[in-house]
Every structure is written in structure tokens, then in C-alpha cells.
XYZ file of N, CA, C and O in Angstrom:
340
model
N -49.578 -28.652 -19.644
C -50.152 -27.605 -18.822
C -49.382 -27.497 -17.502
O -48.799 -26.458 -17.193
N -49.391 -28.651 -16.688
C -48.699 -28.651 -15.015
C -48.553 -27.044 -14.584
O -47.507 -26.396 -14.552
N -49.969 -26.562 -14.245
C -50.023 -25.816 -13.419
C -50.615 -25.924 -12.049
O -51.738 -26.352 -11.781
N -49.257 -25.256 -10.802
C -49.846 -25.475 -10.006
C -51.133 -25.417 -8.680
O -51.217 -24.361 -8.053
N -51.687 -26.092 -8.469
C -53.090 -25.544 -8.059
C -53.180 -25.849 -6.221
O -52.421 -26.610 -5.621
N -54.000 -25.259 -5.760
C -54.520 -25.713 -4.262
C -55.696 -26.657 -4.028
O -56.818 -26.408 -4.467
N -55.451 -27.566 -3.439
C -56.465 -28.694 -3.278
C -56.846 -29.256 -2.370
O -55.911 -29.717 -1.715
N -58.068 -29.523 -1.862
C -58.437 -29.742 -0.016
C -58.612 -31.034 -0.381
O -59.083 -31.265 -1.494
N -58.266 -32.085 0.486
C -57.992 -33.780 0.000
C -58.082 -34.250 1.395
O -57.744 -33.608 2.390
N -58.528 -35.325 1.363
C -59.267 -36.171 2.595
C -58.227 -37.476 2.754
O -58.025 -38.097 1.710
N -57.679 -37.859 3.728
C -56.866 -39.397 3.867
C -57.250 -40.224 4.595
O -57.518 -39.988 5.773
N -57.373 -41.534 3.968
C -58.119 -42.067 5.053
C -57.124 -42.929 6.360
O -56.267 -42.181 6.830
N -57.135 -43.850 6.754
C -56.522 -44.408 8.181
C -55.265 -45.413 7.248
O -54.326 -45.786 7.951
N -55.225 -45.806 5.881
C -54.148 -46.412 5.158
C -53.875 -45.435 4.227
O -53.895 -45.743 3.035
N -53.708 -44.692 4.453
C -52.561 -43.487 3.946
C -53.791 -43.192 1.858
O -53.196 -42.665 0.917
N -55.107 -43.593 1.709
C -54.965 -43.084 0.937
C -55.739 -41.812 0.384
O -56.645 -41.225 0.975
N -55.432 -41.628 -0.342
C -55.975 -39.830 -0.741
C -57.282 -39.326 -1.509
O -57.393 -39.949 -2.565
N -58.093 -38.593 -1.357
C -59.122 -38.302 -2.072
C -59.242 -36.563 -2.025
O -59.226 -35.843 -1.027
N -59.393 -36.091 -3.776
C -58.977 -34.815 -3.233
C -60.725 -34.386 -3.219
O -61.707 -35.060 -3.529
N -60.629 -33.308 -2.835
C -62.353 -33.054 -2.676
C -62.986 -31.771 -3.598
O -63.955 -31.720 -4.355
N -61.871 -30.646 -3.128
C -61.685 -29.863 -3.701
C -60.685 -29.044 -4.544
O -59.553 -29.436 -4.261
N -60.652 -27.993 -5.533
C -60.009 -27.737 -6.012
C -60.070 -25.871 -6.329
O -60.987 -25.341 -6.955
N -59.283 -25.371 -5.935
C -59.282 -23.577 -6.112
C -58.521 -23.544 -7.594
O -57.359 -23.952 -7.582
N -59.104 -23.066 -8.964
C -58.648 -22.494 -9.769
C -58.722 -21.070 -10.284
O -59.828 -20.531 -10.255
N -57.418 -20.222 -10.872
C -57.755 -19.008 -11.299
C -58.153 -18.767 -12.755
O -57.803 -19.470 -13.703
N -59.100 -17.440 -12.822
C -59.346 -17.399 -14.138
C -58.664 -17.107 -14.920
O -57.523 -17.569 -14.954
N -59.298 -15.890 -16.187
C -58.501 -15.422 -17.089
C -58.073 -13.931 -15.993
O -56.925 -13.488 -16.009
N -58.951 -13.429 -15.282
C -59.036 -12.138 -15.082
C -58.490 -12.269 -13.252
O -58.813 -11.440 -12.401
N -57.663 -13.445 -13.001
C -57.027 -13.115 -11.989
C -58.033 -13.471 -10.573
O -57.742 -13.108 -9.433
N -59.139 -14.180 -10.909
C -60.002 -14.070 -9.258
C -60.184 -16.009 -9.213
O -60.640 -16.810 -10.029
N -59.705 -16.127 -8.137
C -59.746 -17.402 -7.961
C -61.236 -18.102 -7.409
O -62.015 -17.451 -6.713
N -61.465 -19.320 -7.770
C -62.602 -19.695 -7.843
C -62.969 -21.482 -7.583
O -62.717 -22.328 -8.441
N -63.445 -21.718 -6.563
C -63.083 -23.056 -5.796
C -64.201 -23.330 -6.128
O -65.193 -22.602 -6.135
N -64.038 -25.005 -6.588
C -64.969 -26.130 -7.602
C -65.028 -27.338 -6.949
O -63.929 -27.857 -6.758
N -65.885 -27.872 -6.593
C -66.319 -29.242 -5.758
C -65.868 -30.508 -7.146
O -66.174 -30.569 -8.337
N -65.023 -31.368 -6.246
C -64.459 -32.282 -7.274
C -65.788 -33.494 -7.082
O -65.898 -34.138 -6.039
N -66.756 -33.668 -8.283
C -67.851 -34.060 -7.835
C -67.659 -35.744 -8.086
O -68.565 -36.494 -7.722
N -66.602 -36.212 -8.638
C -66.170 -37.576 -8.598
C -65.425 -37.884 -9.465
O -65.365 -37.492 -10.630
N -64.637 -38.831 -8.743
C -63.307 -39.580 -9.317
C -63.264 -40.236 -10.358
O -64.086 -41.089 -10.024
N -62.906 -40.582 -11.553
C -62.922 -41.614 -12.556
C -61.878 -42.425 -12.742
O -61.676 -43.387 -13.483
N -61.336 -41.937 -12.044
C -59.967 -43.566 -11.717
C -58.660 -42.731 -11.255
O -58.523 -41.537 -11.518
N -57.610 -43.589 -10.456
C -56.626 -43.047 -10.056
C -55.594 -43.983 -10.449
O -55.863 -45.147 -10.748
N -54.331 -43.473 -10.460
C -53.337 -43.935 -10.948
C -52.255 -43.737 -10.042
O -52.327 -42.767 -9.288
N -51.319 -44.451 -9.989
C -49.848 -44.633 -9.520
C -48.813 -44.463 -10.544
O -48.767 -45.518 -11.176
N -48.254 -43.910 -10.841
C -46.900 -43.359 -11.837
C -45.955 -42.780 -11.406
O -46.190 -42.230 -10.329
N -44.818 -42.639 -11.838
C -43.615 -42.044 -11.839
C -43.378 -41.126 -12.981
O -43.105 -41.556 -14.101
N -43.494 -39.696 -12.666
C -43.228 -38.549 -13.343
C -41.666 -37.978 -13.477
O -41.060 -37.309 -12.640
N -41.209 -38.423 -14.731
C -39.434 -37.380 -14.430
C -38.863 -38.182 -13.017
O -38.146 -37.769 -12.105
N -39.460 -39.412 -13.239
C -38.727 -40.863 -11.852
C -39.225 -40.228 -10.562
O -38.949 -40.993 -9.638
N -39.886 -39.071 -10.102
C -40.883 -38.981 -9.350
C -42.011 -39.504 -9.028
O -43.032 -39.081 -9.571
N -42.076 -40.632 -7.988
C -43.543 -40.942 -7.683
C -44.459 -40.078 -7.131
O -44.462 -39.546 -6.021
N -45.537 -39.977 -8.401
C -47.109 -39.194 -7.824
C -48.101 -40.213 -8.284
O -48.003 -41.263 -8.920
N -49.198 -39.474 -7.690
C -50.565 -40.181 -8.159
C -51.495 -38.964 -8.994
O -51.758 -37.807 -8.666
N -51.840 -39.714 -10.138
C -52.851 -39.212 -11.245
C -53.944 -39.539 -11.188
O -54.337 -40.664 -11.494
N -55.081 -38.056 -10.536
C -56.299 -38.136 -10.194
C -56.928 -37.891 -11.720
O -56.252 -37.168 -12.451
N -58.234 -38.465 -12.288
C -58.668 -37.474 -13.335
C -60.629 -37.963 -12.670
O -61.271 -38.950 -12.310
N -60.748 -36.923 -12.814
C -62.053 -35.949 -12.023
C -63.044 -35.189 -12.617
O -62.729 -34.759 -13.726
N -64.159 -34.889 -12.214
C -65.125 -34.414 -12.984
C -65.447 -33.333 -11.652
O -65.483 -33.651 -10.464
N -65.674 -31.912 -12.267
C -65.820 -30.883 -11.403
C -66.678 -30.136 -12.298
O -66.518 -29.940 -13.503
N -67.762 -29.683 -11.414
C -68.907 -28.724 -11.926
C -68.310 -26.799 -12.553
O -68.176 -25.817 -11.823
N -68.174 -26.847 -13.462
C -67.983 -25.428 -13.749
C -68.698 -25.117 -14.637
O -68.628 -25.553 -15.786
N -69.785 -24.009 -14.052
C -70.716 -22.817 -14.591
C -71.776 -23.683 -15.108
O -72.128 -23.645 -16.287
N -72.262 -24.425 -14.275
C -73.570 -25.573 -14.106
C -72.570 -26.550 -15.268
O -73.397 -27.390 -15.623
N -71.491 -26.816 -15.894
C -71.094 -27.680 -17.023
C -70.164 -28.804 -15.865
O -69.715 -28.474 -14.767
N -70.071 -30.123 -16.498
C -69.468 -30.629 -15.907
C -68.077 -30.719 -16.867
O -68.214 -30.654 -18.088
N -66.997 -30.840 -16.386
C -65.735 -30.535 -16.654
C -64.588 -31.632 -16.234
O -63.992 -31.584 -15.158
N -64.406 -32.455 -17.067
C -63.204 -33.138 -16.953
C -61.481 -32.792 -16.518
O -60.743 -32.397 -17.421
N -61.055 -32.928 -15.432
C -59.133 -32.649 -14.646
C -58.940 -33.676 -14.751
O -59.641 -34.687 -14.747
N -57.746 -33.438 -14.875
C -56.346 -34.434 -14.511
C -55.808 -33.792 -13.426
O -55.612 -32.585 -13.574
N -55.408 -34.472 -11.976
C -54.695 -33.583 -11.183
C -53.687 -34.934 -10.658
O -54.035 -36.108 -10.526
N -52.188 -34.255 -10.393
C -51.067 -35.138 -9.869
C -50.565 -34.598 -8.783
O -50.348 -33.388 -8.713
N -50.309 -35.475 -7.757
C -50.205 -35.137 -6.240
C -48.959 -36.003 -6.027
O -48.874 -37.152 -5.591
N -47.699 -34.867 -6.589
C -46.638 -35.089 -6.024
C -46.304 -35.403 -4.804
O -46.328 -34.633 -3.844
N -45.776 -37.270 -4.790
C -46.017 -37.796 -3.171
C -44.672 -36.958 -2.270
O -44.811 -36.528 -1.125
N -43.525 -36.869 -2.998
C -42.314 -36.119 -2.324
C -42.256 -34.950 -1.392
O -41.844 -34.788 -0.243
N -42.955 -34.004 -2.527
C -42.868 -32.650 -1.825
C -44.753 -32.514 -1.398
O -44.959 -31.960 -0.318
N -45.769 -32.887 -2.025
C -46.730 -33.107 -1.290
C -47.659 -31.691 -2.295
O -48.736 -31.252 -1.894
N -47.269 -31.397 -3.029
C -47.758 -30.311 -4.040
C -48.789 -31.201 -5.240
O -48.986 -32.393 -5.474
N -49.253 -29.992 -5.776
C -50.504 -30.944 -6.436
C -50.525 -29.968 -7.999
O -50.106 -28.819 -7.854
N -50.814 -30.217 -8.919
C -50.347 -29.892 -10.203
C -51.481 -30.481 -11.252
O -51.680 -31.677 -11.469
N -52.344 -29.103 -11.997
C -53.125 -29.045 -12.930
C -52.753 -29.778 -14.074
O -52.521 -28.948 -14.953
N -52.567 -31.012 -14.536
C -51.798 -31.454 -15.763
C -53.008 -31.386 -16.692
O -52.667 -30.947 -17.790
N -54.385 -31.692 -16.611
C -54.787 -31.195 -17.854
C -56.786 -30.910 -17.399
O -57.530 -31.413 -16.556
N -56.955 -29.956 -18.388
C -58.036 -29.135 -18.305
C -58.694 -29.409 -19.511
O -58.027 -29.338 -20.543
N -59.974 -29.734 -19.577
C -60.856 -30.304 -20.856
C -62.058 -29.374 -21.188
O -62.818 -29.653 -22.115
């Protein structure tokens, strides 16, 4: 999938990251921002020898709860939909 998305993320005083929120678009083009309602584990990896971190998350969509994967390219600082459940 690695599409890329906008994400409001919190850091704390040792550099680490929590994203909070997440803006995704639909089928019909209107974007639509989803409270990331909690974390289920995070990861440290190297993507294509790029270090990011692999969030996977549970976010409320249309009263359903909804399983992400999101990766927060540490380099350029961009954040990337890798998978949608």
C-alpha cells in the first residue's frame, strides 16, 4: 500500500514518538481525520536500509474499530500508510 498520509504525533522530552492522529482520504476525494485510539506495539526497522519506526494502531472508523500500520520515516520525517485492515 505505502500511501502517504498526515499525522499529528506527540514527542516526548527523549525524543520518543506517539502519533495521535491520523487524516485519511476516501473513495470520493474528502478527507477525514480519525483519533488513533491506541497503540499495539511499535517497532524499530530499516526499510530499503532506511531507518523508520512501525506504528500498528487501532483507529475508530464509522463507530468500527480498525486496525493501521503506519511508518514514520526517521530521515525525511514523512509518515506512510503501509497497511489498512
Amino acid at each position: 500500500m505505502n500511501v502517504p498520509v498526515d499525522v499529528l504525533a506527540t514527542f516526548n522530552t527523549i525524543g520518543g514518538i506517539k502519533p495521535t492522529y491520523i487524516r485519511l482520504e476516501d473513495g470520493d476525494h474528502m478527507l477525514h481525520t480519525h483519533k488513533i485510539e491506541d497503540i499495539l506495539y511499535t517497532k524499530e526497522e530499516k526499510y530499503a536500509g532506511i531507518a523508520a519506526m512501525l506504528f500498528c494502531c487501532n483507529i475508530r472508523n464509522d463507530n468500527c474499530k480498525q486496525m493501521i500500520k503506519l511508518r514514520y520515516q526517521i530521515e525525511s520525517h514523512t509518515w506512510v500508510l503501509v497497511r489498512s485492515l
